[in-house]
Amino acid sequence: MVKSRYFYCLFLMNSLINIINFVPRELMDRRFDGALMSILIAVPIGTTFVYVFTKLMDKFPGKGIPEIFNSLMPRLVSTPMLLVYAVLWYVAGVITLLSFVDITLRFISPDTGAYPVVIGFLILVCLCCRVDGLSLLYGLEVILGITLPLILYASVKALANPNFSWDSVLQIVTFIWHKPDIKSMAAGTFLFSGYINLAIFNRLFHKIKLRHVWLIAVEGLLVLLMTFLVPIGYFGTIGVERHVYTWFSTADSIRIETFLIERMLFIFYFAYMTLSVMSVIVHWHVGLELFKSIMPFADKNSSKAKLWKEWIILGLFCVATLLLMFMDQYELNQLAEWFLQIRWLGEMSMIATLFYCVIKMRKARRRNP
Amino acid sequence: MKKVFLLLITILLLLTAGCDFKDIDRRIFVVAMGIDPGEKEGNLKVSLKLAVPQGDITKIDEKMQILTEESYSISEALRMMKSRVEKELDYVHCKSIIMGEKLAEKDIRHVMDWAVRRRDIQLILNFGVGRPEALKVLNIKPQSEHIPSNSLIMAMSGEGTESPFIASVYSYQLMKNVFEVGIDPTLPIIESQGTEQFLINKLALLDKQKIRLILSPDETRLFNLLTRRELRTNLPAHYKGGMYQYYTEDTSASYRIFTPEEGKPYIQYKVKLLGILEENSSQDIVTHQVLQQLSKAGGEELKEGIEKLLVKIQRSGLDPFGWGLRYASRHFNNDTEMRDWKAIYPKLEFKTLVDVDIKYSGMIK
């Protein structure tokens, strides 16, 4: 059984990856219209979700969402629900992937075509997301161990810059008394939604000891504030909306005086490349497991059939990704915005359904103890 | 299954050669750019300073090339230049963009937009104004320089010389200040003196669009003193007919805007300097008391200079220090604060508290 700290890894991964998933964009667009208040509200909401969901999943030790839903609800209800969730998880991965392909093309290798880059990423992700969950968690831990110091370094360096305009940041802070905005809240809660991967990874956990919930809230708040305010310190309250890749431009503005390379961009890119590939792998792993659970011939258990099943699903994933490549920067942004809102609804409905399942299970136990 | 994958990966690896990757010997690096107004009205004259990559650094001999092309747009001029060199032009190492003074007197926003929009041009690139024109600045090749344009990069980044007269500006800062309400951009002026020397000791203050005021070297130094920490410079102090100079080991400056209910609004600057005596024109021995008197005299002189500069800037209507932004960031009435500020700004008075502390008399008394 896996230690509880891997749960924190899943949480941390999502909270750091928000930069790639257009969360800063959402917040920036509403910086004068209640983004800061939304952040302050998103933190307790997100933390509550984390707490409630883990408590609920604790009632089903060693079971994933498919097993719980299929055993406690009629197939006719559980199958479409699982399908929706599977698609959501797939979209979560695909947005990270496409966004990152975009960033790679802009900043690192403008001369390479888009398709070689995306195919390279797809091969890596598809090969890795078939790996069993336990290995993925171990891998995630190692990758966080590598990237976290780099990200911390970049953050410290960003704030220590004498050219960082604290006045611009404070100017945005004075816009705090504005009524919160639902879209920004949806974006803000994305940082906390790493817990939802427990839907599949709960198969590995038996008893999650959720200690220091306040730590989750504090970390979430700090990362959200960094995400939102640091680019403003670099590009000003007005200029910031003109930057498309807000955080990568910010990293590009940080100069390292005493190192082999002068530009923070490359360190930042390396850290986020590893982290975002890992996050796509985790999301698609969950998506894959969910799809597998609703495939009609799920009963056939020969290893060959299993293998084929997985590759058919992954093949579909890849084809859909390649088809989604037609989107331009604004369309991808739009898709990400929709995703951020729909996934919030999805989380709520999953928690509600789990509540229902817990009640039903208790009733069943009482009837035949 | 595994074999299929291996094969697939091998094929993909082979494909990478088909990407448009060019080796370093097929590239030529642009290290600096100059943009001047063209001969024809509305045209731009774009000049590139190219560094030719060389193998052996021990036998290095500065090789550079300058290309100039006139066109109605920057991109067009650059594309036209592509057919004048045999290698691919690479902009990732471009560290400075110099705008001709004539151009900067008209509009800088076009060039700035281009430089920030291009994906392969860094955001930590120094902007400057070239006097009399950008091309002349690019042509400078100091004797002490081994790598093309290195002298300019070193001077602007503060890695080499730590001149108190250089106020360099990165492109992301320029863009921030052009759009931000309540702060105005500045640009350093780079003057060419013949083909072997440049001089960077003046600062151009811009409104959101063009140069409005140029600060003298002395004013530029005071500007730097007020905006930076730990400015390394010397400052004068006159005492009993003798001229003294002290070197600043540590400086810091901060300000607050006061808007009292009664009386005029004012900005209070607090400047703190820690000095060491560097020069003494009189032959007197510097005693403890003299040192204290010098601190006082130096402080008075500095105070006068700073207040003159602040009033000069206020008269011009510009806001290079970002006072407006500071005012807005301390007030919560977001809809009206900028209107308030517009009314306050012309009425502002300045109070300066200068605290010069010359601690040491140097190696001799």
PDB file of N, CA and C in Angstrom, chain A residues 313-349:
ATOM      1  N   ILE A 313      -7.781   2.449 -27.529  1.00  0.00           N
ATOM      2  CA  ILE A 313      -8.129   3.698 -26.842  1.00  0.00           C
ATOM      3  C   ILE A 313      -7.040   4.751 -27.040  1.00  0.00           C
ATOM      4  N   LEU A 314      -5.787   4.334 -26.853  1.00  0.00           N
ATOM      5  CA  LEU A 314      -4.691   5.295 -27.006  1.00  0.00           C
ATOM      6  C   LEU A 314      -4.609   5.809 -28.430  1.00  0.00           C
ATOM      7  N   GLY A 315      -4.885   4.911 -29.382  1.00  0.00           N
ATOM      8  CA  GLY A 315      -4.901   5.328 -30.788  1.00  0.00           C
ATOM      9  C   GLY A 315      -5.931   6.422 -30.990  1.00  0.00           C
ATOM     10  N   LEU A 316      -7.105   6.221 -30.384  1.00  0.00           N
ATOM     11  CA  LEU A 316      -8.150   7.253 -30.492  1.00  0.00           C
ATOM     12  C   LEU A 316      -7.692   8.560 -29.844  1.00  0.00           C
ATOM     13  N   PHE A 317      -7.059   8.429 -28.691  1.00  0.00           N
ATOM     14  CA  PHE A 317      -6.518   9.615 -28.020  1.00  0.00           C
ATOM     15  C   PHE A 317      -5.623  10.391 -28.975  1.00  0.00           C
ATOM     16  N   CYS A 318      -4.706   9.653 -29.615  1.00  0.00           N
ATOM     17  CA  CYS A 318      -3.720  10.323 -30.474  1.00  0.00           C
ATOM     18  C   CYS A 318      -4.392  10.969 -31.671  1.00  0.00           C
ATOM     19  N   VAL A 319      -5.313  10.222 -32.289  1.00  0.00           N
ATOM     20  CA  VAL A 319      -5.979  10.778 -33.471  1.00  0.00           C
ATOM     21  C   VAL A 319      -6.717  12.057 -33.091  1.00  0.00           C
ATOM     22  N   ALA A 320      -7.428  11.996 -31.947  1.00  0.00           N
ATOM     23  CA  ALA A 320      -8.166  13.185 -31.522  1.00  0.00           C
ATOM     24  C   ALA A 320      -7.209  14.345 -31.263  1.00  0.00           C
ATOM     25  N   THR A 321      -6.063  14.045 -30.665  1.00  0.00           N
ATOM     26  CA  THR A 321      -5.084  15.103 -30.402  1.00  0.00           C
ATOM     27  C   THR A 321      -4.623  15.738 -31.704  1.00  0.00           C
ATOM     28  N   LEU A 322      -4.297  14.873 -32.682  1.00  0.00           N
ATOM     29  CA  LEU A 322      -3.815  15.408 -33.957  1.00  0.00           C
ATOM     30  C   LEU A 322      -4.901  16.233 -34.637  1.00  0.00           C
ATOM     31  N   LEU A 323      -6.152  15.789 -34.473  1.00  0.00           N
ATOM     32  CA  LEU A 323      -7.237  16.565 -35.077  1.00  0.00           C
ATOM     33  C   LEU A 323      -7.389  17.916 -34.383  1.00  0.00           C
ATOM     34  N   LEU A 324      -7.156  17.924 -33.078  1.00  0.00           N
ATOM     35  CA  LEU A 324      -7.305  19.178 -32.335  1.00  0.00           C
ATOM     36  C   LEU A 324      -6.188  20.167 -32.641  1.00  0.00           C
ATOM     37  N   MET A 325      -5.162  19.701 -33.347  1.00  0.00           N
ATOM     38  CA  MET A 325      -4.048  20.591 -33.682  1.00  0.00           C
ATOM     39  C   MET A 325      -4.458  21.735 -34.608  1.00  0.00           C
ATOM     40  N   PHE A 326      -5.648  21.620 -35.213  1.00  0.00           N
ATOM     41  CA  PHE A 326      -6.048  22.678 -36.138  1.00  0.00           C
ATOM     42  C   PHE A 326      -6.316  23.989 -35.408  1.00  0.00           C
ATOM     43  N   MET A 327      -6.548  23.897 -34.087  1.00  0.00           N
ATOM     44  CA  MET A 327      -6.951  25.095 -33.351  1.00  0.00           C
ATOM     45  C   MET A 327      -5.847  26.147 -33.332  1.00  0.00           C
ATOM     46  N   ASP A 328      -6.255  27.395 -33.462  1.00  0.00           N
ATOM     47  CA  ASP A 328      -5.262  28.455 -33.296  1.00  0.00           C
ATOM     48  C   ASP A 328      -5.229  28.870 -31.836  1.00  0.00           C
ATOM     49  N   GLN A 329      -4.412  29.859 -31.545  1.00  0.00           N
ATOM     50  CA  GLN A 329      -4.146  30.187 -30.141  1.00  0.00           C
ATOM     51  C   GLN A 329      -5.414  30.620 -29.394  1.00  0.00           C
ATOM     52  N   TYR A 330      -6.324  31.320 -30.074  1.00  0.00           N
ATOM     53  CA  TYR A 330      -7.528  31.790 -29.391  1.00  0.00           C
ATOM     54  C   TYR A 330      -8.512  30.654 -29.161  1.00  0.00           C
ATOM     55  N   GLU A 331      -8.575  29.722 -30.145  1.00  0.00           N
ATOM     56  CA  GLU A 331      -9.505  28.600 -29.989  1.00  0.00           C
ATOM     57  C   GLU A 331      -9.063  27.673 -28.862  1.00  0.00           C
ATOM     58  N   LEU A 332      -7.747  27.442 -28.781  1.00  0.00           N
ATOM     59  CA  LEU A 332      -7.226  26.604 -27.702  1.00  0.00           C
ATOM     60  C   LEU A 332      -7.529  27.238 -26.348  1.00  0.00           C
ATOM     61  N   ASN A 333      -7.356  28.544 -26.309  1.00  0.00           N
ATOM     62  CA  ASN A 333      -7.656  29.298 -25.093  1.00  0.00           C
ATOM     63  C   ASN A 333      -9.116  29.132 -24.698  1.00  0.00           C
ATOM     64  N   GLN A 334      -9.983  29.207 -25.709  1.00  0.00           N
ATOM     65  CA  GLN A 334     -11.422  29.065 -25.471  1.00  0.00           C
ATOM     66  C   GLN A 334     -11.735  27.669 -24.923  1.00  0.00           C
ATOM     67  N   LEU A 335     -11.131  26.668 -25.556  1.00  0.00           N
ATOM     68  CA  LEU A 335     -11.346  25.280 -25.117  1.00  0.00           C
ATOM     69  C   LEU A 335     -10.906  25.132 -23.660  1.00  0.00           C
ATOM     70  N   ALA A 336      -9.752  25.721 -23.350  1.00  0.00           N
ATOM     71  CA  ALA A 336      -9.231  25.611 -21.986  1.00  0.00           C
ATOM     72  C   ALA A 336     -10.175  26.290 -21.008  1.00  0.00           C
ATOM     73  N   GLU A 337     -10.743  27.416 -21.430  1.00  0.00           N
ATOM     74  CA  GLU A 337     -11.660  28.134 -20.548  1.00  0.00           C
ATOM     75  C   GLU A 337     -12.888  27.278 -20.252  1.00  0.00           C
ATOM     76  N   TRP A 338     -13.455  26.671 -21.324  1.00  0.00           N
ATOM     77  CA  TRP A 338     -14.602  25.790 -21.118  1.00  0.00           C
ATOM     78  C   TRP A 338     -14.232  24.634 -20.204  1.00  0.00           C
ATOM     79  N   PHE A 339     -13.065  24.072 -20.471  1.00  0.00           N
ATOM     80  CA  PHE A 339     -12.656  22.914 -19.680  1.00  0.00           C
ATOM     81  C   PHE A 339     -12.578  23.276 -18.197  1.00  0.00           C
ATOM     82  N   LEU A 340     -11.969  24.452 -17.910  1.00  0.00           N
ATOM     83  CA  LEU A 340     -11.792  24.842 -16.513  1.00  0.00           C
ATOM     84  C   LEU A 340     -13.130  24.934 -15.793  1.00  0.00           C
ATOM     85  N   GLN A 341     -14.162  25.381 -16.512  1.00  0.00           N
ATOM     86  CA  GLN A 341     -15.474  25.489 -15.869  1.00  0.00           C
ATOM     87  C   GLN A 341     -16.174  24.139 -15.778  1.00  0.00           C
ATOM     88  N   ILE A 342     -16.121  23.380 -16.889  1.00  0.00           N
ATOM     89  CA  ILE A 342     -16.843  22.101 -16.897  1.00  0.00           C
ATOM     90  C   ILE A 342     -16.229  21.139 -15.889  1.00  0.00           C
ATOM     91  N   ARG A 343     -14.888  21.188 -15.796  1.00  0.00           N
ATOM     92  CA  ARG A 343     -14.269  20.252 -14.863  1.00  0.00           C
ATOM     93  C   ARG A 343     -14.655  20.555 -13.419  1.00  0.00           C
ATOM     94  N   TRP A 344     -14.938  21.823 -13.151  1.00  0.00           N
ATOM     95  CA  TRP A 344     -15.367  22.167 -11.792  1.00  0.00           C
ATOM     96  C   TRP A 344     -16.730  21.537 -11.498  1.00  0.00           C
ATOM     97  N   LEU A 345     -17.634  21.659 -12.482  1.00  0.00           N
ATOM     98  CA  LEU A 345     -18.943  21.021 -12.343  1.00  0.00           C
ATOM     99  C   LEU A 345     -18.774  19.513 -12.189  1.00  0.00           C
ATOM    100  N   GLY A 346     -17.856  18.962 -12.988  1.00  0.00           N
ATOM    101  CA  GLY A 346     -17.601  17.518 -12.928  1.00  0.00           C
ATOM    102  C   GLY A 346     -17.155  17.094 -11.537  1.00  0.00           C
ATOM    103  N   GLU A 347     -16.275  17.905 -10.948  1.00  0.00           N
ATOM    104  CA  GLU A 347     -15.801  17.573  -9.599  1.00  0.00           C
ATOM    105  C   GLU A 347     -16.947  17.588  -8.601  1.00  0.00           C
ATOM    106  N   MET A 348     -17.791  18.632  -8.733  1.00  0.00           N
ATOM    107  CA  MET A 348     -18.916  18.725  -7.799  1.00  0.00           C
ATOM    108  C   MET A 348     -19.824  17.515  -7.937  1.00  0.00           C
ATOM    109  N   SER A 349     -20.132  17.163  -9.204  1.00  0.00           N
ATOM    110  CA  SER A 349     -21.060  16.055  -9.404  1.00  0.00           C
ATOM    111  C   SER A 349     -20.432  14.748  -8.935  1.00  0.00           C
TER     112      SER A 349
END
